[in-house]
Amino acid sequence: MQEVVVHPGSIDEALASKAARAEIPPERLADVVLPSRTLAPAQRVEIYQRMYLLRMEEALGIDYPALQHFLGPRGFRDLVRDYVASFPSRSYTLNRLGDHLPAFVLTAIGRRHRGFCHDLARLELAMTEVFDAVETPTLSAEAVAAVRAEAWATARLRPIAAFRLLALRYPVNAYVQSLRGRGHRHPRPLRKDGWVAVYRRHYGVHRLELSRPAYRLLSELAAGASLGEAVSVAARRPGRSAAGQTQLYRWFREWMSKGLFMGLEGLEPSTNRL
Amino acid sequence: MNRWNFPDLGIGVGLRTVHFGHILSRRPAVDWFEVLSENFMDTGGHPLWVLDQVAERYPIALHGVSMSIGSTDPLDREYLRKLKSLAARTRARWVSDHLCWTGVAGRNVHDLLPMPYHEEALRHTAARVRQVSEILERPLVLENPSSYVEFASSAMTEWDFLSRLAQEADCGLLLDVNNVYVSSFNHGFDPRVYIDNVPADRVVQYHVAGHTNKGTHILDTHSDHAVAEVWELFRRSCRRTGNVSTLYEWDEDIPDFDVLHAEALKARAYREEPAAPPVRVARGA
Ligand SMILES: [Fe+2]
């Protein structure tokens, strides 16, 4: 019965499919499923079959509303149908059903919008991951203030669990944002580099647009580099000046205030007065 | 009173995302909430934060859809471990799921698929129910599903299967009177016979809900008010079981919280006297 339920075609196609035949040959269906006063056995099984894809579409639509909007109901339904045929749920939860969708989009969407849809799916996946991540404490202002100036170079900042960084090749963050407004004036799906941090604060999911150097610095930190190492990597660009240092300071302040970090490591015990 | 002395919590509703804000800010005078286990098992975010606060203020029962108790696949130990810890976290009064299977060969179609009702299926399911109850360290509570298919191999009625299963596996029952009605329409049996043959002392919870009549069959959509016949079945069953924790299910086109709560409170008129719920008195609060 399962093979019939998950088949994306008509009920007749489903019953005649190889996988379904291995379970029940269609001519023997009436030996397995009883008719009702109003419905033949195949019509009764069809009720379950029809609901399957609707349920998958609903679940993935919750995780990928912007992709659904971009592709339209028809396009999204086709994508879901093909996706769950390749990546059916093997879990008790639908929460992570869409985890392979960004990668799948690369094989399933036509060339013209492939890159845009891929980035859009990556951003929406990051948003659901951040939504569900475990809650971790954030680094307090007092803990930061307690660090002696000379200790900063070796300090490592650990990002909170609900944090993802993305380098994007299409304006998908602006696209997601445009769905929040009423006008629905979406950016066009044309190449445009962008960098975004997705993070959770007070149980709300936020997106922070970054400049390219800010993204590089933050990715170094997130990968475990000390502050000194991260700054030197990020500063490996000609013409970084004193103004650049001020900029770095501003970024840190902003990231701290948004609660992107949970802890400080790599401090000498004597330098960390907490 | 049921054999485990599970209390009559009164009249509750399902905890749904669209009502989170209302529930936290207005603290409506609802007797209790039913929580869909799977929605809270794998998140450390907003849903769990809301659930913790709801569980502080209201009695909770957990209701799952993925145990797949009738499946031939092995029980999912990881799922049961998480379920048990969620039950402890919310101080759940009991944990329920459905008499069904949700997939085989490692797959989950996320539907409550019907089972054939015969001796072999009964032995198989009873053994699994006992295993689950042991792991959860509490009697599992099973709900009668609504179904659209009947198997030729079935050798007994659903109510006989359910009654024997409850007895042999020593589990509780969540009697969904709407599901009884839906299945009776789809399979052509008398719903009153079903109600009259469920072991009354094992019923620890009721479900009442709305459905969608397609003419040829009824879909269990939980998208509407309950029809009069369903309320009458509820009254009939309450006469046998006495007052048991009652929950109104509304999962599609979910209305404002007050509309949902008012629909649930209709149950008062059909429960046994005294009609007032034992703990909090709702309405107008
Ligand atoms: Fe139910």
Coordinates of C-alpha atoms and ligand atoms in Angstrom, one line a residue:
Chain A
M1 CA 0.0 0.0 0.0
Q2 CA 2.9 2.4 0.8
E3 CA 4.2 2.2 -2.8
V4 CA 0.8 3.3 -4.1
V5 CA 0.4 6.1 -1.6
V6 CA 3.8 7.7 -2.4
H7 CA 3.4 7.3 -6.2
P8 CA 3.2 10.8 -7.8
G9 CA 1.0 9.7 -10.8
S10 CA -2.7 8.8 -11.1
I11 CA -4.0 6.0 -9.0
D12 CA -4.0 3.7 -12.1
E13 CA -0.4 4.5 -12.8
A14 CA 0.4 4.0 -9.1
L15 CA -1.3 0.6 -9.0
A16 CA 0.5 -0.4 -12.2
S17 CA 3.9 0.7 -11.1
K18 CA 6.6 -1.9 -10.6
A19 CA 7.0 -1.2 -6.9
A20 CA 3.3 -1.4 -6.3
R21 CA 3.0 -4.6 -8.3
A22 CA 5.6 -6.2 -6.1
E23 CA 3.2 -5.5 -3.1
I24 CA -0.1 -6.2 -4.8
P25 CA -0.8 -6.8 -8.5
P26 CA -3.6 -4.4 -9.5
E27 CA -5.9 -7.2 -10.6
R28 CA -5.7 -8.6 -7.0
L29 CA -6.4 -5.3 -5.3
A30 CA -10.0 -6.4 -4.6
D31 CA -8.7 -9.4 -2.7
V32 CA -6.8 -7.1 -0.3
V33 CA -9.0 -3.9 0.0
L34 CA -12.7 -4.1 0.3
P35 CA -15.0 -1.8 -1.6
S36 CA -17.4 0.5 0.3
R37 CA -21.0 1.2 -0.7
T38 CA -19.8 4.1 -2.8
L39 CA -16.2 3.6 -3.6
A40 CA -14.2 0.9 -5.4
P41 CA -11.0 -0.4 -3.7
A42 CA -8.8 1.7 -5.9
Q43 CA -10.8 4.9 -5.2
R44 CA -10.4 4.2 -1.5
V45 CA -6.6 3.8 -1.7
E46 CA -6.6 7.0 -3.9
I47 CA -7.8 9.0 -0.9
Y48 CA -4.5 8.3 0.9
Q49 CA -2.4 8.7 -2.3
R50 CA -3.8 12.2 -2.9
M51 CA -3.2 13.4 0.6
Y52 CA 0.5 12.3 0.5
L53 CA 1.8 14.9 -1.9
L54 CA -0.4 17.7 -0.4
R55 CA 1.1 16.9 3.0
M56 CA 4.6 17.0 1.7
E57 CA 3.9 20.3 -0.2
E58 CA 2.5 21.8 2.9
A59 CA 5.4 20.8 5.1
L60 CA 8.0 22.1 2.6
G61 CA 6.0 25.3 1.9
I62 CA 6.3 26.1 5.6
D63 CA 10.1 25.8 5.4
Y64 CA 10.5 27.4 1.9
P65 CA 7.8 30.1 1.6
A66 CA 10.0 32.4 -0.5
L67 CA 11.0 29.6 -2.9
Q68 CA 7.4 28.6 -3.2
H69 CA 6.4 32.2 -4.0
F70 CA 9.2 32.5 -6.6
L71 CA 8.3 29.3 -8.4
G72 CA 4.6 29.7 -8.1
P73 CA 2.1 27.0 -6.9
R74 CA 2.6 24.8 -9.9
G75 CA 6.4 25.0 -10.1
F76 CA 6.7 24.4 -6.4
R77 CA 4.4 21.4 -6.5
D78 CA 6.4 19.9 -9.3
L79 CA 9.6 20.5 -7.4
V80 CA 8.1 18.9 -4.2
R81 CA 6.9 15.9 -6.2
D82 CA 10.3 15.2 -7.6
Y83 CA 12.1 16.0 -4.4
V84 CA 10.2 13.6 -2.1
A85 CA 10.7 10.9 -4.8
S86 CA 14.4 11.3 -4.3
F87 CA 14.5 12.2 -0.6
P88 CA 11.5 10.7 1.0
S89 CA 11.0 11.2 4.7
R90 CA 12.8 8.6 6.8
S91 CA 12.2 10.4 10.1
Y92 CA 9.4 10.7 12.7
T93 CA 9.6 14.5 12.1
L94 CA 8.8 16.6 9.1
N95 CA 11.0 19.3 10.5
R96 CA 14.1 18.3 8.6
L97 CA 12.4 17.0 5.4
G98 CA 13.7 19.9 3.4
D99 CA 17.4 19.6 4.4
H100 CA 18.4 18.3 1.0
L101 CA 16.3 20.8 -1.0
P102 CA 19.1 23.4 -1.7
A103 CA 21.3 20.7 -3.3
F104 CA 18.3 19.1 -5.1
V105 CA 17.4 22.5 -6.7
L106 CA 20.7 22.4 -8.5
T107 CA 19.6 19.3 -10.4
A108 CA 15.9 20.1 -10.7
I109 CA 15.6 23.7 -11.7
G110 CA 16.2 25.0 -15.2
R111 CA 19.5 26.8 -15.9
R112 CA 17.9 30.3 -16.0
H113 CA 16.8 30.4 -12.4
R114 CA 18.9 27.6 -10.9
G115 CA 21.5 29.8 -9.2
F116 CA 18.9 32.1 -7.7
C117 CA 16.7 29.2 -6.5
H118 CA 19.7 27.5 -5.0
D119 CA 20.7 30.5 -3.0
L120 CA 17.1 31.2 -2.0
A121 CA 16.8 27.6 -0.7
R122 CA 20.1 27.9 1.1
L123 CA 19.0 31.1 2.9
E124 CA 15.6 29.6 3.9
L125 CA 17.3 26.4 5.1
A126 CA 19.6 28.5 7.3
M127 CA 16.6 30.3 8.7
T128 CA 14.8 27.0 9.7
E129 CA 18.1 25.7 11.2
V130 CA 18.5 28.9 13.2
F131 CA 14.8 28.8 14.2
D132 CA 15.2 25.3 15.7
A133 CA 18.8 25.4 17.1
V134 CA 19.3 24.9 20.8
E135 CA 19.3 28.0 22.9
T136 CA 22.8 29.0 24.1
P137 CA 23.7 31.9 26.4
T138 CA 25.0 35.0 24.8
L139 CA 28.3 36.7 25.8
S140 CA 27.4 39.5 28.3
A141 CA 28.7 43.0 28.1
E142 CA 30.3 42.5 31.6
A143 CA 32.3 39.5 30.3
V144 CA 33.6 41.5 27.4
A145 CA 34.5 44.5 29.6
A146 CA 36.4 42.2 31.9
V147 CA 38.9 41.3 29.2
R148 CA 42.1 43.2 29.4
A149 CA 43.0 45.0 26.1
E150 CA 46.2 43.0 25.6
A151 CA 44.3 39.7 25.9
W152 CA 42.1 40.3 22.9
A153 CA 44.5 39.2 20.2
T154 CA 44.5 35.6 21.5
A155 CA 40.8 35.5 22.4
R156 CA 38.5 33.2 20.4
L157 CA 34.8 34.2 20.1
R158 CA 32.4 31.3 19.9
P159 CA 29.2 32.0 18.0
I160 CA 25.9 31.0 19.4
A161 CA 24.3 27.8 18.1
A162 CA 21.5 29.7 16.3
F163 CA 23.9 31.3 13.9
R164 CA 24.7 30.7 10.2
L165 CA 26.8 32.7 7.7
L166 CA 26.1 32.7 4.0
A167 CA 28.0 34.0 0.9
L168 CA 25.3 34.5 -1.8
R169 CA 25.6 35.1 -5.5
Y170 CA 22.0 36.4 -5.9
P171 CA 19.9 39.0 -4.1
V172 CA 17.9 36.4 -2.2
N173 CA 18.0 38.2 1.1
A174 CA 16.4 41.2 -0.5
Y175 CA 13.9 38.8 -2.1
V176 CA 12.9 37.3 1.3
Q177 CA 12.7 40.8 2.7
S178 CA 10.4 42.0 -0.1
L179 CA 7.9 39.3 0.8
R180 CA 7.5 40.9 4.2
G181 CA 6.3 44.1 2.7
R182 CA 3.0 44.7 1.1
G183 CA 4.1 45.9 -2.3
H184 CA 5.7 42.7 -3.4
R185 CA 8.4 44.6 -5.3
H186 CA 10.9 41.8 -5.6
P187 CA 14.5 42.2 -6.8
R188 CA 15.1 40.6 -10.1
P189 CA 16.9 37.2 -10.0
L190 CA 20.1 38.5 -11.5
R191 CA 23.7 38.0 -10.3
K192 CA 24.6 40.1 -7.3
D193 CA 27.0 39.1 -4.6
G194 CA 25.8 39.4 -1.0
W195 CA 26.8 38.2 2.5
V196 CA 24.3 37.5 5.3
A197 CA 24.4 36.4 8.9
V198 CA 21.3 34.6 10.0
Y199 CA 20.9 34.5 13.8
R200 CA 18.3 34.2 16.5
R201 CA 17.8 36.7 19.2
H202 CA 15.0 36.5 21.8
Y203 CA 13.6 33.6 19.8
G204 CA 13.2 35.6 16.7
V205 CA 15.1 34.8 13.5
H206 CA 17.0 37.8 12.0
R207 CA 19.1 38.4 8.9
L208 CA 22.0 40.8 9.0
E209 CA 23.5 42.0 5.7
L210 CA 27.3 42.1 5.8
S211 CA 30.0 43.7 3.6
R212 CA 32.4 41.3 2.1
P213 CA 35.3 42.1 4.6
A214 CA 32.9 41.8 7.5
Y215 CA 31.8 38.4 6.2
R216 CA 35.4 37.3 5.9
L217 CA 36.2 38.4 9.4
L218 CA 33.1 36.8 10.9
S219 CA 33.7 33.5 9.1
E220 CA 37.3 33.4 10.4
L221 CA 36.0 33.9 13.9
A222 CA 33.2 31.3 13.5
A223 CA 35.8 28.8 12.2
G224 CA 37.7 29.2 15.5
A225 CA 40.4 31.7 14.6
S226 CA 41.6 34.0 17.4
L227 CA 40.7 37.6 17.1
G228 CA 44.3 38.5 16.2
E229 CA 44.4 35.9 13.4
A230 CA 41.0 36.8 12.1
V231 CA 41.8 40.5 11.9
S232 CA 45.1 39.8 10.1
V233 CA 43.3 37.6 7.6
A234 CA 40.5 40.1 7.1
A235 CA 43.1 42.9 6.8
R236 CA 45.1 41.2 4.1
R237 CA 43.9 43.7 1.6
P238 CA 45.9 46.6 0.3
G239 CA 45.3 50.0 1.8
R240 CA 43.8 48.9 5.1
S241 CA 44.2 52.0 7.2
A242 CA 43.4 53.3 10.6
A243 CA 39.9 54.0 9.5
G244 CA 39.7 50.2 8.9
Q245 CA 40.6 49.5 12.5
T246 CA 37.7 51.8 13.6
Q247 CA 35.5 49.9 11.2
L248 CA 36.6 46.6 12.9
Y249 CA 35.7 48.0 16.2
R250 CA 32.3 49.1 15.0
W251 CA 31.6 45.6 13.6
F252 CA 32.5 43.9 16.9
R253 CA 30.3 46.2 18.8
E254 CA 27.4 45.5 16.5
W255 CA 27.9 41.8 16.6
M256 CA 28.2 41.7 20.3
S257 CA 25.1 43.8 20.7
K258 CA 23.2 41.4 18.5
G259 CA 24.2 38.5 20.7
L260 CA 26.1 36.6 18.0
F261 CA 28.6 35.2 20.4
M262 CA 28.1 32.8 23.3
G263 CA 31.6 32.7 24.8
L264 CA 35.2 33.8 24.9
E265 CA 38.0 31.3 24.8
G266 CA 41.7 31.3 24.7
L267 CA 42.1 33.9 27.4
E268 CA 44.9 33.6 30.0
P269 CA 43.3 32.9 33.3
S270 CA 44.9 36.0 34.8
T271 CA 43.5 38.2 32.0
N272 CA 40.0 37.0 32.3
R273 CA 38.8 38.5 35.5
L274 CA 35.4 36.8 35.4
Chain B
M1 CA -13.2 6.6 36.6
N2 CA -10.6 4.9 34.5
R3 CA -8.4 2.2 36.0
W4 CA -5.3 4.3 36.3
N5 CA -7.1 7.2 38.0
F6 CA -6.0 9.6 35.2
P7 CA -7.9 12.7 36.3
D8 CA -10.7 14.4 34.3
L9 CA -8.8 17.5 33.3
G10 CA -12.0 19.1 31.9
I11 CA -12.2 20.6 28.4
G12 CA -9.1 21.4 26.6
V13 CA -7.9 22.4 23.1
G14 CA -4.8 21.7 21.1
L15 CA -1.8 24.0 21.4
R16 CA -1.3 25.5 17.9
T17 CA 1.3 28.0 16.7
V18 CA -1.3 30.5 15.5
H19 CA -2.5 30.8 19.1
F20 CA 0.9 31.1 20.8
G21 CA 0.7 34.9 21.2
H22 CA -2.8 34.9 22.5
I23 CA -2.2 32.1 25.0
L24 CA 0.9 33.8 26.4
S25 CA -0.5 37.3 26.6
R26 CA -4.1 36.6 27.6
R27 CA -3.7 33.4 29.6
P28 CA -7.1 32.1 28.6
A29 CA -9.0 30.0 31.2
V30 CA -8.6 26.7 29.3
D31 CA -8.6 23.6 31.5
W32 CA -5.7 21.9 29.7
F33 CA -3.8 21.7 26.4
E34 CA -3.0 18.8 24.2
V35 CA 0.5 19.1 22.6
L36 CA 1.6 17.5 19.3
S37 CA 4.7 15.8 20.5
E38 CA 6.6 15.8 17.2
N39 CA 6.3 19.6 16.9
F40 CA 8.5 20.1 20.0
M41 CA 10.9 17.2 20.0
D42 CA 13.6 18.6 17.7
T43 CA 13.5 22.3 18.4
G44 CA 15.4 24.4 21.0
G45 CA 13.7 27.6 19.7
H46 CA 10.5 29.5 20.0
P47 CA 8.1 26.6 20.1
L48 CA 9.8 25.0 23.1
W49 CA 10.1 28.3 24.8
V50 CA 6.3 28.7 24.5
L51 CA 5.6 25.2 25.5
D52 CA 7.7 25.6 28.7
Q53 CA 5.5 28.5 29.7
V54 CA 2.3 26.8 28.8
A55 CA 3.3 23.7 30.8
E56 CA 4.0 26.0 33.8
R57 CA 0.4 27.2 33.8
Y58 CA -1.7 24.4 32.4
P59 CA -2.0 20.6 32.5
I60 CA -0.5 19.0 29.4
A61 CA -1.1 15.7 27.6
L62 CA 1.2 14.7 24.7
H63 CA -0.3 13.4 21.5
G64 CA 1.9 11.9 18.8
V65 CA 1.5 10.9 15.2
S66 CA 4.7 9.1 14.4
M67 CA 5.0 6.1 16.8
S68 CA 3.8 3.8 14.0
I69 CA 2.7 1.2 16.6
G70 CA 1.2 -1.1 14.0
S71 CA 4.3 -1.1 11.6
T72 CA 6.5 -4.1 11.0
D73 CA 9.6 -1.9 11.2
P74 CA 11.4 -1.9 14.5
L75 CA 10.3 0.7 17.1
D76 CA 12.3 3.9 16.8
R77 CA 14.2 4.0 20.1
E78 CA 15.5 7.5 19.5
Y79 CA 12.0 8.8 18.9
L80 CA 10.8 7.1 22.1
R81 CA 13.7 8.5 24.1
K82 CA 12.9 12.1 23.0
L83 CA 9.2 11.5 23.6
K84 CA 9.9 10.4 27.2
S85 CA 12.1 13.4 27.9
L86 CA 9.5 15.8 26.4
A87 CA 6.8 14.1 28.7
A88 CA 9.1 14.7 31.7
R89 CA 9.8 18.2 30.7
T90 CA 6.1 19.1 30.4
R91 CA 4.9 16.9 33.2
A92 CA 2.6 15.3 30.7
R93 CA -0.4 13.6 32.4
W94 CA -0.3 10.9 29.7
V95 CA 1.2 10.2 26.2
S96 CA -1.0 9.1 23.3
D97 CA -0.6 8.0 19.7
H98 CA -2.8 6.3 17.1
L99 CA -3.7 2.7 16.3
C100 CA -2.1 2.8 12.8
W101 CA 1.2 2.5 10.9
T102 CA 2.9 5.5 9.3
G103 CA 5.4 3.6 7.0
V104 CA 7.5 0.6 6.4
A105 CA 11.1 -0.1 5.2
G106 CA 12.4 3.0 7.0
R107 CA 10.0 5.4 5.3
N108 CA 7.5 7.7 6.9
V109 CA 4.5 8.9 4.8
H110 CA 3.3 11.0 7.7
D111 CA -0.2 9.6 7.5
L112 CA -2.2 7.4 9.9
L113 CA -2.5 4.3 7.7
P114 CA -5.1 1.7 8.7
M115 CA -4.3 -1.8 9.8
P116 CA -5.8 -5.1 9.1
Y117 CA -7.6 -6.3 12.2
H118 CA -6.7 -10.0 12.7
E119 CA -5.1 -12.2 15.3
E120 CA -1.5 -11.8 14.0
A121 CA -1.8 -8.0 13.9
L122 CA -3.2 -8.1 17.4
R123 CA -0.3 -10.1 18.8
H124 CA 2.2 -8.0 17.0
T125 CA 0.7 -4.7 18.1
A126 CA 0.1 -5.8 21.7
A127 CA 3.8 -6.8 22.1
R128 CA 4.9 -3.4 20.7
V129 CA 2.5 -1.5 23.0
R130 CA 3.9 -3.3 26.0
Q131 CA 7.4 -2.5 24.9
V132 CA 6.5 1.2 24.5
S133 CA 4.8 1.4 27.9
E134 CA 7.8 -0.1 29.5
I135 CA 10.2 2.4 27.8
L136 CA 8.0 5.3 28.6
E137 CA 7.3 4.0 32.1
R138 CA 3.6 4.7 31.8
P139 CA 0.7 3.1 30.0
L140 CA 0.6 4.2 26.4
V141 CA -2.8 5.6 25.4
L142 CA -4.0 4.7 21.9
E143 CA -6.5 6.6 19.7
N144 CA -8.9 5.0 17.2
P145 CA -8.1 6.4 13.8
S146 CA -10.5 7.5 11.1
S147 CA -9.9 5.4 8.0
Y148 CA -10.9 5.2 4.3
V149 CA -9.8 1.6 3.6
E150 CA -10.8 -1.7 5.0
F151 CA -8.8 -4.9 4.5
A152 CA -10.3 -8.1 3.3
S153 CA -8.0 -10.0 5.7
S154 CA -9.6 -8.3 8.8
A155 CA -11.3 -11.0 10.9
M156 CA -12.8 -8.7 13.6
T157 CA -14.2 -5.2 13.9
E158 CA -12.1 -2.2 14.9
W159 CA -13.8 -2.0 18.3
D160 CA -13.1 -5.6 19.0
F161 CA -9.5 -5.2 18.0
L162 CA -9.1 -2.1 20.0
S163 CA -10.8 -3.6 23.1
R164 CA -8.7 -6.7 23.0
L165 CA -5.5 -4.8 22.3
A166 CA -6.2 -2.5 25.3
Q167 CA -6.8 -5.5 27.5
E168 CA -3.9 -7.6 26.3
A169 CA -1.4 -4.8 26.2
D170 CA -2.9 -3.0 29.2
C171 CA -3.1 0.3 27.5
G172 CA -5.4 3.3 27.8
L173 CA -7.7 4.5 25.1
L174 CA -8.2 7.9 23.6
L175 CA -11.7 7.7 22.1
D176 CA -12.2 10.0 19.1
V177 CA -15.9 10.1 18.6
N178 CA -15.6 12.0 15.4
N179 CA -13.3 9.3 14.1
V180 CA -15.9 6.7 15.0
Y181 CA -18.4 8.6 13.1
V182 CA -16.2 9.2 10.1
S183 CA -15.2 5.5 9.9
S184 CA -18.8 4.4 10.4
F185 CA -19.9 6.5 7.4
N186 CA -16.9 5.3 5.3
H187 CA -17.3 1.6 6.2
G188 CA -21.0 1.4 6.8
F189 CA -21.3 0.3 10.4
D190 CA -23.4 1.6 13.3
P191 CA -21.3 4.1 15.3
R192 CA -23.4 3.4 18.4
V193 CA -22.3 -0.2 18.5
Y194 CA -18.7 0.9 18.4
I195 CA -19.2 3.3 21.3
D196 CA -21.1 0.8 23.3
N197 CA -18.4 -1.8 23.0
V198 CA -15.3 0.1 24.0
P199 CA -14.0 -0.9 27.4
A200 CA -15.2 2.2 29.4
D201 CA -12.7 1.9 32.2
R202 CA -9.8 2.3 29.8
V203 CA -11.0 5.5 28.2
V204 CA -8.7 8.3 29.5
Q205 CA -9.4 11.0 26.9
Y206 CA -11.9 12.0 24.3
H207 CA -11.4 13.8 21.0
V208 CA -14.2 15.7 19.3
A209 CA -13.7 17.4 15.9
G210 CA -15.3 18.5 12.7
H211 CA -14.9 16.8 9.3
T212 CA -15.7 17.2 5.7
N213 CA -18.4 15.2 4.0
K214 CA -17.6 14.5 0.4
G215 CA -20.8 12.7 -0.3
T216 CA -19.2 9.4 -1.2
H217 CA -17.0 9.5 1.9
I218 CA -16.0 11.6 4.9
L219 CA -12.6 13.2 5.3
D220 CA -11.3 13.7 8.8
T221 CA -10.2 17.2 8.2
H222 CA -10.5 18.8 11.7
S223 CA -11.5 21.9 9.9
D224 CA -14.9 22.8 11.2
H225 CA -17.5 22.6 14.0
A226 CA -18.6 19.2 15.0
V227 CA -21.9 17.9 13.6
A228 CA -24.8 17.1 16.0
E229 CA -24.4 13.4 15.4
V230 CA -20.9 13.5 16.7
W231 CA -21.9 15.4 19.8
E232 CA -24.6 12.8 20.4
L233 CA -22.1 10.0 20.2
F234 CA -20.0 11.9 22.7
R235 CA -23.0 12.1 25.1
R236 CA -23.7 8.4 24.6
S237 CA -20.1 7.5 25.5
C238 CA -19.9 9.9 28.5
R239 CA -22.9 8.0 30.0
R240 CA -20.7 4.9 30.0
T241 CA -17.4 6.4 31.0
G242 CA -18.4 9.3 33.2
N243 CA -16.6 12.5 32.6
V244 CA -13.2 12.1 31.0
S245 CA -10.7 14.7 29.8
T246 CA -12.1 16.1 26.6
L247 CA -10.3 17.8 23.8
Y248 CA -11.6 19.7 20.7
E249 CA -9.4 19.2 17.6
W250 CA -9.2 22.0 15.0
D251 CA -6.2 21.8 12.7
E252 CA -7.2 23.3 9.4
D253 CA -8.6 26.8 8.8
I254 CA -8.0 27.3 12.5
P255 CA -10.2 30.1 13.9
D256 CA -9.5 32.7 16.6
F257 CA -8.7 31.1 19.9
D258 CA -12.1 32.2 21.4
V259 CA -14.1 30.6 18.6
L260 CA -12.1 27.4 19.1
H261 CA -12.5 27.5 22.9
A262 CA -16.3 28.2 22.6
E263 CA -16.6 25.1 20.3
A264 CA -14.7 23.0 22.8
L265 CA -16.9 24.2 25.7
K266 CA -20.0 23.0 23.9
A267 CA -18.9 19.6 25.3
R268 CA -20.2 20.8 28.7
A269 CA -23.8 20.3 27.5
Y270 CA -23.1 16.7 26.6
R271 CA -21.0 15.6 29.5
E272 CA -22.4 14.0 32.6
E273 CA -23.6 16.2 35.5
P274 CA -22.0 18.0 37.1
A275 CA -21.1 19.8 33.9
A276 CA -18.6 22.2 35.4
P277 CA -15.0 21.3 34.9
P278 CA -13.1 20.5 38.1
V279 CA -10.3 23.1 38.1
R280 CA -10.7 26.4 36.3
V281 CA -14.0 27.7 35.1
A282 CA -13.6 29.2 31.7
R283 CA -15.8 31.5 29.5
G284 CA -15.7 35.3 29.7
A285 CA -12.3 35.4 31.3
Ligands
FE1 FE -8.3 12.6 17.1

